PDB file of C-alpha atoms in Angstrom:
ATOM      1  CA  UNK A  16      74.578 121.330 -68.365  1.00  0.00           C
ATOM      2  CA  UNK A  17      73.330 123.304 -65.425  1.00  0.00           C
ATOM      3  CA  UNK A  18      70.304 121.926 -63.897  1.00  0.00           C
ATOM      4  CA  UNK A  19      68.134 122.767 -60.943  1.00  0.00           C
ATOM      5  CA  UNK A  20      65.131 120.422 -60.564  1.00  0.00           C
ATOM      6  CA  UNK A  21      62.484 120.999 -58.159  1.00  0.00           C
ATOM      7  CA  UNK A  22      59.873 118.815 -56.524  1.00  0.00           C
ATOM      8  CA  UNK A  23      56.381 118.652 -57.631  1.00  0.00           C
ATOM      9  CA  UNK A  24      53.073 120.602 -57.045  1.00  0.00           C
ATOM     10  CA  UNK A  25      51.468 120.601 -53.327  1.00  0.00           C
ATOM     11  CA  UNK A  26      48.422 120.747 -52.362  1.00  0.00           C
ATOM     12  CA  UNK A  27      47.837 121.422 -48.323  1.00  0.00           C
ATOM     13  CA  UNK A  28      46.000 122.431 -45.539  1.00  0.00           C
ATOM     14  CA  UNK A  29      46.082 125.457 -43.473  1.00  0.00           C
ATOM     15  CA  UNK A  30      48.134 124.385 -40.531  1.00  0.00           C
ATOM     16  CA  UNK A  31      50.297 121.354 -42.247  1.00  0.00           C
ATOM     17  CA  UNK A  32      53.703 120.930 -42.986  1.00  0.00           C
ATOM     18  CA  UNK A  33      55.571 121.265 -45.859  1.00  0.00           C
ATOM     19  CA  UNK A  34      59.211 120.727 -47.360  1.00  0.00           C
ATOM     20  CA  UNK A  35      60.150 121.423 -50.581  1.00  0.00           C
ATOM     21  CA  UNK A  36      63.400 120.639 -52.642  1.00  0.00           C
ATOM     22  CA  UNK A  37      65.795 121.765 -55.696  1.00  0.00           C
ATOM     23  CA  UNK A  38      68.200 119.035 -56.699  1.00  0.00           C
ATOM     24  CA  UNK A  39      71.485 120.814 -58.465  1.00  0.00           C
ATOM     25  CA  UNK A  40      72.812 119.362 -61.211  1.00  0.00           C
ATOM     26  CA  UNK A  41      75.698 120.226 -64.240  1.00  0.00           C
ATOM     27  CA  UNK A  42      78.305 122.214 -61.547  1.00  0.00           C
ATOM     28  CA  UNK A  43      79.485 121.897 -58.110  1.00  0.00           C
ATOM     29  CA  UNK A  44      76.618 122.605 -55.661  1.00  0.00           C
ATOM     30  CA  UNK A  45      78.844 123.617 -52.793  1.00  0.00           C
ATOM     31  CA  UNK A  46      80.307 126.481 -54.535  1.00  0.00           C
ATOM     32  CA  UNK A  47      76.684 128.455 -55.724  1.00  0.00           C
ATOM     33  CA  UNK A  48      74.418 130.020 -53.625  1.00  0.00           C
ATOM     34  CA  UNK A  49      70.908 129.318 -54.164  1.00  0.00           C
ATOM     35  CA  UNK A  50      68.292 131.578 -53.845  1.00  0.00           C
ATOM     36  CA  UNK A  51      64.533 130.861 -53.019  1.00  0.00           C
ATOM     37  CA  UNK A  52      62.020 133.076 -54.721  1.00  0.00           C
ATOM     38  CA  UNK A  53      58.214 133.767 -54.703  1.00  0.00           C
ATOM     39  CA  UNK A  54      55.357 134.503 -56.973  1.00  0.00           C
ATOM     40  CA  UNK A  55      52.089 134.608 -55.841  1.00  0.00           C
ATOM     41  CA  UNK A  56      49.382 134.393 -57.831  1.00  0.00           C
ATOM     42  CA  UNK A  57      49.251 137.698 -60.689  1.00  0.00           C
ATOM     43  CA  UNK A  58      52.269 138.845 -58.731  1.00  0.00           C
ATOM     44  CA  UNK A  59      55.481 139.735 -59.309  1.00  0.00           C
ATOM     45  CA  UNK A  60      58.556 138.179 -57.902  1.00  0.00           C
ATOM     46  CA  UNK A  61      59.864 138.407 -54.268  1.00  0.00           C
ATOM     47  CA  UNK A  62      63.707 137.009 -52.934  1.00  0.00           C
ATOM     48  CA  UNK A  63      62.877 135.039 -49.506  1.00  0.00           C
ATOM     49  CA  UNK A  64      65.741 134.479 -48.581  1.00  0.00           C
ATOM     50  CA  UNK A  65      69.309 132.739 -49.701  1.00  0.00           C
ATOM     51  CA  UNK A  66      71.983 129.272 -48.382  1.00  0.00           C
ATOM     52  CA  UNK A  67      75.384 128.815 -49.125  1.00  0.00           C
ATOM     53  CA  UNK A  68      75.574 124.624 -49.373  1.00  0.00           C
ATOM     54  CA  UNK A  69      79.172 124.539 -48.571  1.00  0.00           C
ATOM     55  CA  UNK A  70      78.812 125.739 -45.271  1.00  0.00           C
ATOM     56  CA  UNK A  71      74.861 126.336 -44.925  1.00  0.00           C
ATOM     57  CA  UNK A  72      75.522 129.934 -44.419  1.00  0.00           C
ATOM     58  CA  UNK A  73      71.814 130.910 -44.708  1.00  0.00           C
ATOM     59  CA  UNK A  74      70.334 134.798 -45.276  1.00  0.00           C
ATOM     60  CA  UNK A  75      66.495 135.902 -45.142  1.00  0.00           C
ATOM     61  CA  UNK A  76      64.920 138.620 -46.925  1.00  0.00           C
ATOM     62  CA  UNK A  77      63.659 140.857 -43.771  1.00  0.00           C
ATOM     63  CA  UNK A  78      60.435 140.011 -45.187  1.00  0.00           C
ATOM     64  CA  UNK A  79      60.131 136.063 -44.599  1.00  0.00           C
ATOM     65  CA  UNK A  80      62.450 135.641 -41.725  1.00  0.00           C
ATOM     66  CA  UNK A  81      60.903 133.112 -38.888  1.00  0.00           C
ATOM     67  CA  UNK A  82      58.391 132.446 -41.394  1.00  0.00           C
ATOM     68  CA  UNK A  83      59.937 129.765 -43.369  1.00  0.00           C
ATOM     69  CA  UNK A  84      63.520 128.009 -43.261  1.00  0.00           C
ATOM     70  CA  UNK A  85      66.416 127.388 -45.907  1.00  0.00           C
ATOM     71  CA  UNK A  86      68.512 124.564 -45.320  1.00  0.00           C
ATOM     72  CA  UNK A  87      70.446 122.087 -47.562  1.00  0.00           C
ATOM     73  CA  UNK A  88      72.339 118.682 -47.769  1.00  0.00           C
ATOM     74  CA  UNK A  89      75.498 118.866 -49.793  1.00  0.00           C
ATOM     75  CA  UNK A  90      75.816 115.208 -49.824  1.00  0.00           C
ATOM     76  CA  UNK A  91      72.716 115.224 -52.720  1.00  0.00           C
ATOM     77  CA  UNK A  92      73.463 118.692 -54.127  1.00  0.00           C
ATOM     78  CA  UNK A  93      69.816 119.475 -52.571  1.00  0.00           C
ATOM     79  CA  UNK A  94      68.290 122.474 -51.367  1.00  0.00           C
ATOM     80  CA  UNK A  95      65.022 122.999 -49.424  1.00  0.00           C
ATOM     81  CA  UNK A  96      62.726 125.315 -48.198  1.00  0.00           C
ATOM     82  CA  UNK A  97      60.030 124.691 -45.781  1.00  0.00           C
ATOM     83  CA  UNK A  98      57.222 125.859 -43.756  1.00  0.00           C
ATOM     84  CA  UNK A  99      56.073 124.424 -40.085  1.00  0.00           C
ATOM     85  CA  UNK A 100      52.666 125.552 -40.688  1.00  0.00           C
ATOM     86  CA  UNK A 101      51.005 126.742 -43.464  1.00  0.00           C
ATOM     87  CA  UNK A 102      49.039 129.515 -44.227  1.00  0.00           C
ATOM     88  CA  UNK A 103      46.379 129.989 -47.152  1.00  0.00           C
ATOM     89  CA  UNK A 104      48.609 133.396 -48.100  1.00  0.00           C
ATOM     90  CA  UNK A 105      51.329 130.563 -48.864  1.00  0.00           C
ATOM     91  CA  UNK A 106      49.635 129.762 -52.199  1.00  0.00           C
ATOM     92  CA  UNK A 107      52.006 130.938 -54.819  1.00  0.00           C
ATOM     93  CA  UNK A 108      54.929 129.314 -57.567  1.00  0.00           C
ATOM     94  CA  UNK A 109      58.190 128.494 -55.443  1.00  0.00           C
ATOM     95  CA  UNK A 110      61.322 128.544 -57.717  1.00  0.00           C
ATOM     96  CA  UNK A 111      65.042 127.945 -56.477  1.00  0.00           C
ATOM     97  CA  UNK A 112      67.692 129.943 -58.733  1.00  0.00           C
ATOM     98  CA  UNK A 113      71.402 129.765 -58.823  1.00  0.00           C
ATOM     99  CA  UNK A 114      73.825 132.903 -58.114  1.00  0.00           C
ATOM    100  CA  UNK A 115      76.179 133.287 -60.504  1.00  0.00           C
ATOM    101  CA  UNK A 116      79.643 134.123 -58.192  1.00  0.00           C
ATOM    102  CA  UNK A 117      80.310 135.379 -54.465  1.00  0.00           C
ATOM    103  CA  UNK A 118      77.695 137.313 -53.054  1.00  0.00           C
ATOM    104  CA  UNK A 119      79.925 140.024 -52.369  1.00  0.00           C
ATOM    105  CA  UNK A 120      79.639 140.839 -56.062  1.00  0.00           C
ATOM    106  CA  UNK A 121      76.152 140.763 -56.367  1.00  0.00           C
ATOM    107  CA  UNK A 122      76.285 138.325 -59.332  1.00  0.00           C
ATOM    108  CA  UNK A 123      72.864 137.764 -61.236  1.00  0.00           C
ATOM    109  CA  UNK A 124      71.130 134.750 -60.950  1.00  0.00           C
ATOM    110  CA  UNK A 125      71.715 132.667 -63.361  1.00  0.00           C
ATOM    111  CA  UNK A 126      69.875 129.434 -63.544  1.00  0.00           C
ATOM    112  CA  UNK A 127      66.390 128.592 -62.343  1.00  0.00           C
ATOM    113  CA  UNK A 128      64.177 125.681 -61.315  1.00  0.00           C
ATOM    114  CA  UNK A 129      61.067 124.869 -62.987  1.00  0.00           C
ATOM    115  CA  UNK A 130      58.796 126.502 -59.846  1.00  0.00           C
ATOM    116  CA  UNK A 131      56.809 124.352 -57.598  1.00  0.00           C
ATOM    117  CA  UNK A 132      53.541 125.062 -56.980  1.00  0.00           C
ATOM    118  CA  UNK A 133      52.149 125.175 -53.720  1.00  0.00           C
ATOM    119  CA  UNK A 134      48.875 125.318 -53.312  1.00  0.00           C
ATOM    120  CA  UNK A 135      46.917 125.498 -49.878  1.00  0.00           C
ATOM    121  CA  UNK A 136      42.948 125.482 -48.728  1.00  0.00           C
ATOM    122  CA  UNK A 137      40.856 123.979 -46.552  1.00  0.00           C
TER     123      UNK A 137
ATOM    124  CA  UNK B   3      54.328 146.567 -54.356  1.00  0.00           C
ATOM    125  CA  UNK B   4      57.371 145.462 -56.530  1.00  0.00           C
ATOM    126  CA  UNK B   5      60.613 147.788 -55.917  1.00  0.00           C
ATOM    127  CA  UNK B   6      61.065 147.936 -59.373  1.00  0.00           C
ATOM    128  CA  UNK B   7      58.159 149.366 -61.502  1.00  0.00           C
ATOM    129  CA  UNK B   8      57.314 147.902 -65.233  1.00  0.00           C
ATOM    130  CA  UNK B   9      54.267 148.042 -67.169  1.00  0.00           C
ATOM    131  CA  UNK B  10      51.668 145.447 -66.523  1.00  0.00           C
ATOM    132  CA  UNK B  11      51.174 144.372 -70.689  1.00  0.00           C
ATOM    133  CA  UNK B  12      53.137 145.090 -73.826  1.00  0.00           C
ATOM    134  CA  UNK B  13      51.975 144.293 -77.010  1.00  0.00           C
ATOM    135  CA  UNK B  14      53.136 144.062 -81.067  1.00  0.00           C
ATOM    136  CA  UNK B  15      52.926 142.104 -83.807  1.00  0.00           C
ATOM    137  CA  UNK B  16      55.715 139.695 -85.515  1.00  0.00           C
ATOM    138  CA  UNK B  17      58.189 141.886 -86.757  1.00  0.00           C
ATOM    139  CA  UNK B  18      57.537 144.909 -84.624  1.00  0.00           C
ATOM    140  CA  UNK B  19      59.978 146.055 -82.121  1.00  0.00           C
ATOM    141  CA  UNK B  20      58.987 146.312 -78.574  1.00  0.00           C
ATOM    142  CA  UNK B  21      60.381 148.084 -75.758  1.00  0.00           C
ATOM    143  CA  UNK B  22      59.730 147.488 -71.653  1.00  0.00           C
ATOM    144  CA  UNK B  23      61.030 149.777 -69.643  1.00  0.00           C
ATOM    145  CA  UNK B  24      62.165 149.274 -65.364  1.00  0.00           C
ATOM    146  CA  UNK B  25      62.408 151.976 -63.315  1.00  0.00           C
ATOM    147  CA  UNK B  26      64.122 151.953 -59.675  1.00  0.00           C
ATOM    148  CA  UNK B  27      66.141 154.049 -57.530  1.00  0.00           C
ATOM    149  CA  UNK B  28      69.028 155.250 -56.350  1.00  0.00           C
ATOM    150  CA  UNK B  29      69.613 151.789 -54.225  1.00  0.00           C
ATOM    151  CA  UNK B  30      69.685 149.523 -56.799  1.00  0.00           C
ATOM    152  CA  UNK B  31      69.212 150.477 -60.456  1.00  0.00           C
ATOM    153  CA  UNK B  32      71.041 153.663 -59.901  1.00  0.00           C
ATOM    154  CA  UNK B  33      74.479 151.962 -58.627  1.00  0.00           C
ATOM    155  CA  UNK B  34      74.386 148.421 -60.115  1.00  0.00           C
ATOM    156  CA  UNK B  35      73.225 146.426 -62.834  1.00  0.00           C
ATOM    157  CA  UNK B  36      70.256 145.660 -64.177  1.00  0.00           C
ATOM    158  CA  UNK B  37      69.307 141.948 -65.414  1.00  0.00           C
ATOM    159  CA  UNK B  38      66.272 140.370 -67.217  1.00  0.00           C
ATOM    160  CA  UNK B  39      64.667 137.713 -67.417  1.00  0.00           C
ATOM    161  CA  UNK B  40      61.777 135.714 -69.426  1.00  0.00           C
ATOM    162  CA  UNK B  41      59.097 133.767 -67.819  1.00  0.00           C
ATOM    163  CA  UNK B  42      57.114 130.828 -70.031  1.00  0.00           C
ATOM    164  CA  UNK B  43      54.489 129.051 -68.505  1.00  0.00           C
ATOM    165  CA  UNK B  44      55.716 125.306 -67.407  1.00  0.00           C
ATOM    166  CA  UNK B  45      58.985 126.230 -67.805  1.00  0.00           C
ATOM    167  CA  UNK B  46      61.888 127.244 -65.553  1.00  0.00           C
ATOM    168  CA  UNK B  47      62.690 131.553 -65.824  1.00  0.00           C
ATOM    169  CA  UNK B  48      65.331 132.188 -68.501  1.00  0.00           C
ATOM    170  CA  UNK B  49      68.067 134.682 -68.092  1.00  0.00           C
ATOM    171  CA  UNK B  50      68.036 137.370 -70.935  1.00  0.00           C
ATOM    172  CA  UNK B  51      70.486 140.053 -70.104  1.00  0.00           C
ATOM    173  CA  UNK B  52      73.243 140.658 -67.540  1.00  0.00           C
ATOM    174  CA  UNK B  53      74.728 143.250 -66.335  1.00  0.00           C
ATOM    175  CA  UNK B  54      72.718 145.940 -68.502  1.00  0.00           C
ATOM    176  CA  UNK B  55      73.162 145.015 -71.765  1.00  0.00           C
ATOM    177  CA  UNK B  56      74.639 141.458 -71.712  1.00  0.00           C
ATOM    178  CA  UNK B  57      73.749 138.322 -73.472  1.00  0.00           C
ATOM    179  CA  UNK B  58      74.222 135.179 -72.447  1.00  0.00           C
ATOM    180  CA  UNK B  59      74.797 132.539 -75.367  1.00  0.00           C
ATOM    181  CA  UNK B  60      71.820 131.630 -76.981  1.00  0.00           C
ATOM    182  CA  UNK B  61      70.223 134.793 -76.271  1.00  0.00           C
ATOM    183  CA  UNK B  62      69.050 135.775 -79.774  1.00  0.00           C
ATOM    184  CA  UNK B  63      70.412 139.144 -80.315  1.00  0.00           C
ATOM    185  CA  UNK B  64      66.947 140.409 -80.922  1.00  0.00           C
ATOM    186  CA  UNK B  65      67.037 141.092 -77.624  1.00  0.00           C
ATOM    187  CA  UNK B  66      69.092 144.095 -75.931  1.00  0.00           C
ATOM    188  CA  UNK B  67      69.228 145.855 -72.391  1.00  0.00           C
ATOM    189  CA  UNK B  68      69.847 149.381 -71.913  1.00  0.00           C
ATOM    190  CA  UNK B  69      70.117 151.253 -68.500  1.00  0.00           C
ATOM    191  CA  UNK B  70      70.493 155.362 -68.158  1.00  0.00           C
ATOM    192  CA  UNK B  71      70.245 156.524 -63.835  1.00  0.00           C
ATOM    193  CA  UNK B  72      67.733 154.405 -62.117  1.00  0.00           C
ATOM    194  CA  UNK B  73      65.894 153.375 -65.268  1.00  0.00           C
ATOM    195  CA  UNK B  74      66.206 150.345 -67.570  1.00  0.00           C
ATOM    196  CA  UNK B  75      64.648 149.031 -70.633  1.00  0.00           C
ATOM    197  CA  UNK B  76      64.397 145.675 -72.719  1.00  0.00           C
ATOM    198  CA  UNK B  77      63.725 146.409 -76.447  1.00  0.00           C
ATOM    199  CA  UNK B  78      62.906 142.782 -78.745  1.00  0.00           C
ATOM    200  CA  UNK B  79      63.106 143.372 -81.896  1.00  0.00           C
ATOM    201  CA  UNK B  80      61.794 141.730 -84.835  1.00  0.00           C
ATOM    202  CA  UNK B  81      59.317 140.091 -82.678  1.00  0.00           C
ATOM    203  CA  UNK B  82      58.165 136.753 -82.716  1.00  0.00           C
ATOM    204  CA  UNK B  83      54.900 134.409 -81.689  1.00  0.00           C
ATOM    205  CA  UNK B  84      56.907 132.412 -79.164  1.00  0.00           C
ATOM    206  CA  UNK B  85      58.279 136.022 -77.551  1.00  0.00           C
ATOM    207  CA  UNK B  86      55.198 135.780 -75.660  1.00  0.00           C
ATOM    208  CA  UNK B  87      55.894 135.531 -72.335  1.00  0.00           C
ATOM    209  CA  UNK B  88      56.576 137.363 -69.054  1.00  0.00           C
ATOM    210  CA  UNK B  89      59.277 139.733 -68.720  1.00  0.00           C
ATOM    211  CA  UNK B  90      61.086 140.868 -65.049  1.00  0.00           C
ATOM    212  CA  UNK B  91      63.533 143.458 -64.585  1.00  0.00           C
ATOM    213  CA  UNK B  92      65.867 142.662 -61.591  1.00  0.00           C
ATOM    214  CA  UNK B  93      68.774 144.522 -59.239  1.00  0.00           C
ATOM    215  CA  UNK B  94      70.695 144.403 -56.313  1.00  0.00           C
ATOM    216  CA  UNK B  95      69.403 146.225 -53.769  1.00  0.00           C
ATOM    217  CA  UNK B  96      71.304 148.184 -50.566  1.00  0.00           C
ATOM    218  CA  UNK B  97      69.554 145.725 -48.627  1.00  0.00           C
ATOM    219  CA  UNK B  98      72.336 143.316 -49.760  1.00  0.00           C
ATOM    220  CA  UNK B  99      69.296 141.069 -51.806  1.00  0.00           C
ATOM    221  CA  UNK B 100      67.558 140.840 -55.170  1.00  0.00           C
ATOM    222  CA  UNK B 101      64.781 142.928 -56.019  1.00  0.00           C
ATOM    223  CA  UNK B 102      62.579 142.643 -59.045  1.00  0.00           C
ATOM    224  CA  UNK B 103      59.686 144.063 -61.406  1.00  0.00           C
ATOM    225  CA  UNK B 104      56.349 143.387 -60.924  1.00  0.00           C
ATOM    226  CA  UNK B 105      56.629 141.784 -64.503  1.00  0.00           C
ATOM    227  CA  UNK B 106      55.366 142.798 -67.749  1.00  0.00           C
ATOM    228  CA  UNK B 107      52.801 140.378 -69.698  1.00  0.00           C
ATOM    229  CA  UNK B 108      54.460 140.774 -73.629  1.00  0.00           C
ATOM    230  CA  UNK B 109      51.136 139.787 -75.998  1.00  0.00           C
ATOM    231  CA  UNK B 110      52.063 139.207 -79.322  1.00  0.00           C
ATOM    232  CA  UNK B 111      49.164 140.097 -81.791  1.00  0.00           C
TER     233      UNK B 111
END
């Protein structure tokens, strides 16, 4: 079974650091991309931005480039996403999805975390 | 501003049939497909339909995709209490990425 398992809910300060992960599960993590998404609070959804774990080829939406980074570590099927310093507009549900096939045929995304929460004020 | 435009609320009651509708442009809806997807609170986003009018297994067949140009819809029939949920359109985009719906909030009376 296909499983992508994110950390839990984070509470920070304006200014503070902040990682984030989604643990694959159920399929081989090198082969999927997986795509970080956003929903802020009564918002819709937004793509930020999208890594390749077999080779850490790593995209950003126009949008969030230089404002947050995508990495991964293969060796425990995790991804991440992560801020250097937080902002109070970074208060919104994180989830990590799956694509479902090469990029190149814009497959749809097919499994999703359960969101993480992030949550920051002074 | 989401790319894609949906109603903000839908509503019915069990055994009604509902339809949400998604409309884009010619960048994405027009020229590729159109997914959807359900959002319960707590739990992680469930995929609904794929390209257009797909289900994937275990997707009740109460629910069905159309798309016609750069506009979309997701029609439940026969609708249920735990239907109740949030509902996003998605397509690719030119810009080579995802874009969605703002989301539709699907009340059921």
């Amino acid at each position: 079974e296909v499983q992508l398992v994110q950390s839990g809910a984070e509470v920070k300060k304006p200014g503070e650091s902040l990682k984030i992960s989604c643990k694959g599960s159920g399929y081989k993590f090198t082969n999927y991309w997986i795509v970080w998404v956003r929903q802020m609070p009564g918002k819709g959804l937004e793509w930020m931005g999208i890594i390749y774990p077999g080779d850490s080829d790593t995209r950003y939406s126009p949008s969030f480039q230089g404002q947050v980074t995508i990495s991964a570590d293969k060796s425990i099927s995790t991804a991440y996403l992560q801020w250097s310093s937080l902002k109070a507009s970074d208060t919104a549900m994180y989830y990590c999805a799956r694509l479902d096939g090469p990029m190149a045929t814009r497959p749809p995304i097919d499994y999703w975390g359960q969101g993480t929460l992030v949550t920051v004020s002074s | 501003q989401s790319v894609l435009t949906q109603p903000p609320s839908a509503s019915g009651t069990p055994g009604q049939r509902v339809t949400i509708s998604c409309s884009g442009s010619s960048s994405n809806i027009g020229h590729d497909f159109v997914y959807w997807y359900q959002l319960l609170p707590g739990t992680a986003p469930r995929l609904l339909v794929y390209r257009n009018n797909q289900r994937p297994s275990g997707v009740p067949d109460r629910f069905s995709g159309s798309k016609s140009g750069t506009s979309a819809s997701l029609t439940i029939s026969g609708l249920r209490s735990e239907d109740e949920a949030d509902y996003y359109c998605a397509a690719w985009d030119d810009s080579l990425y995802v874009v969605f719906g703002g989301g539709t909030k699907l009340t059921v009376l």
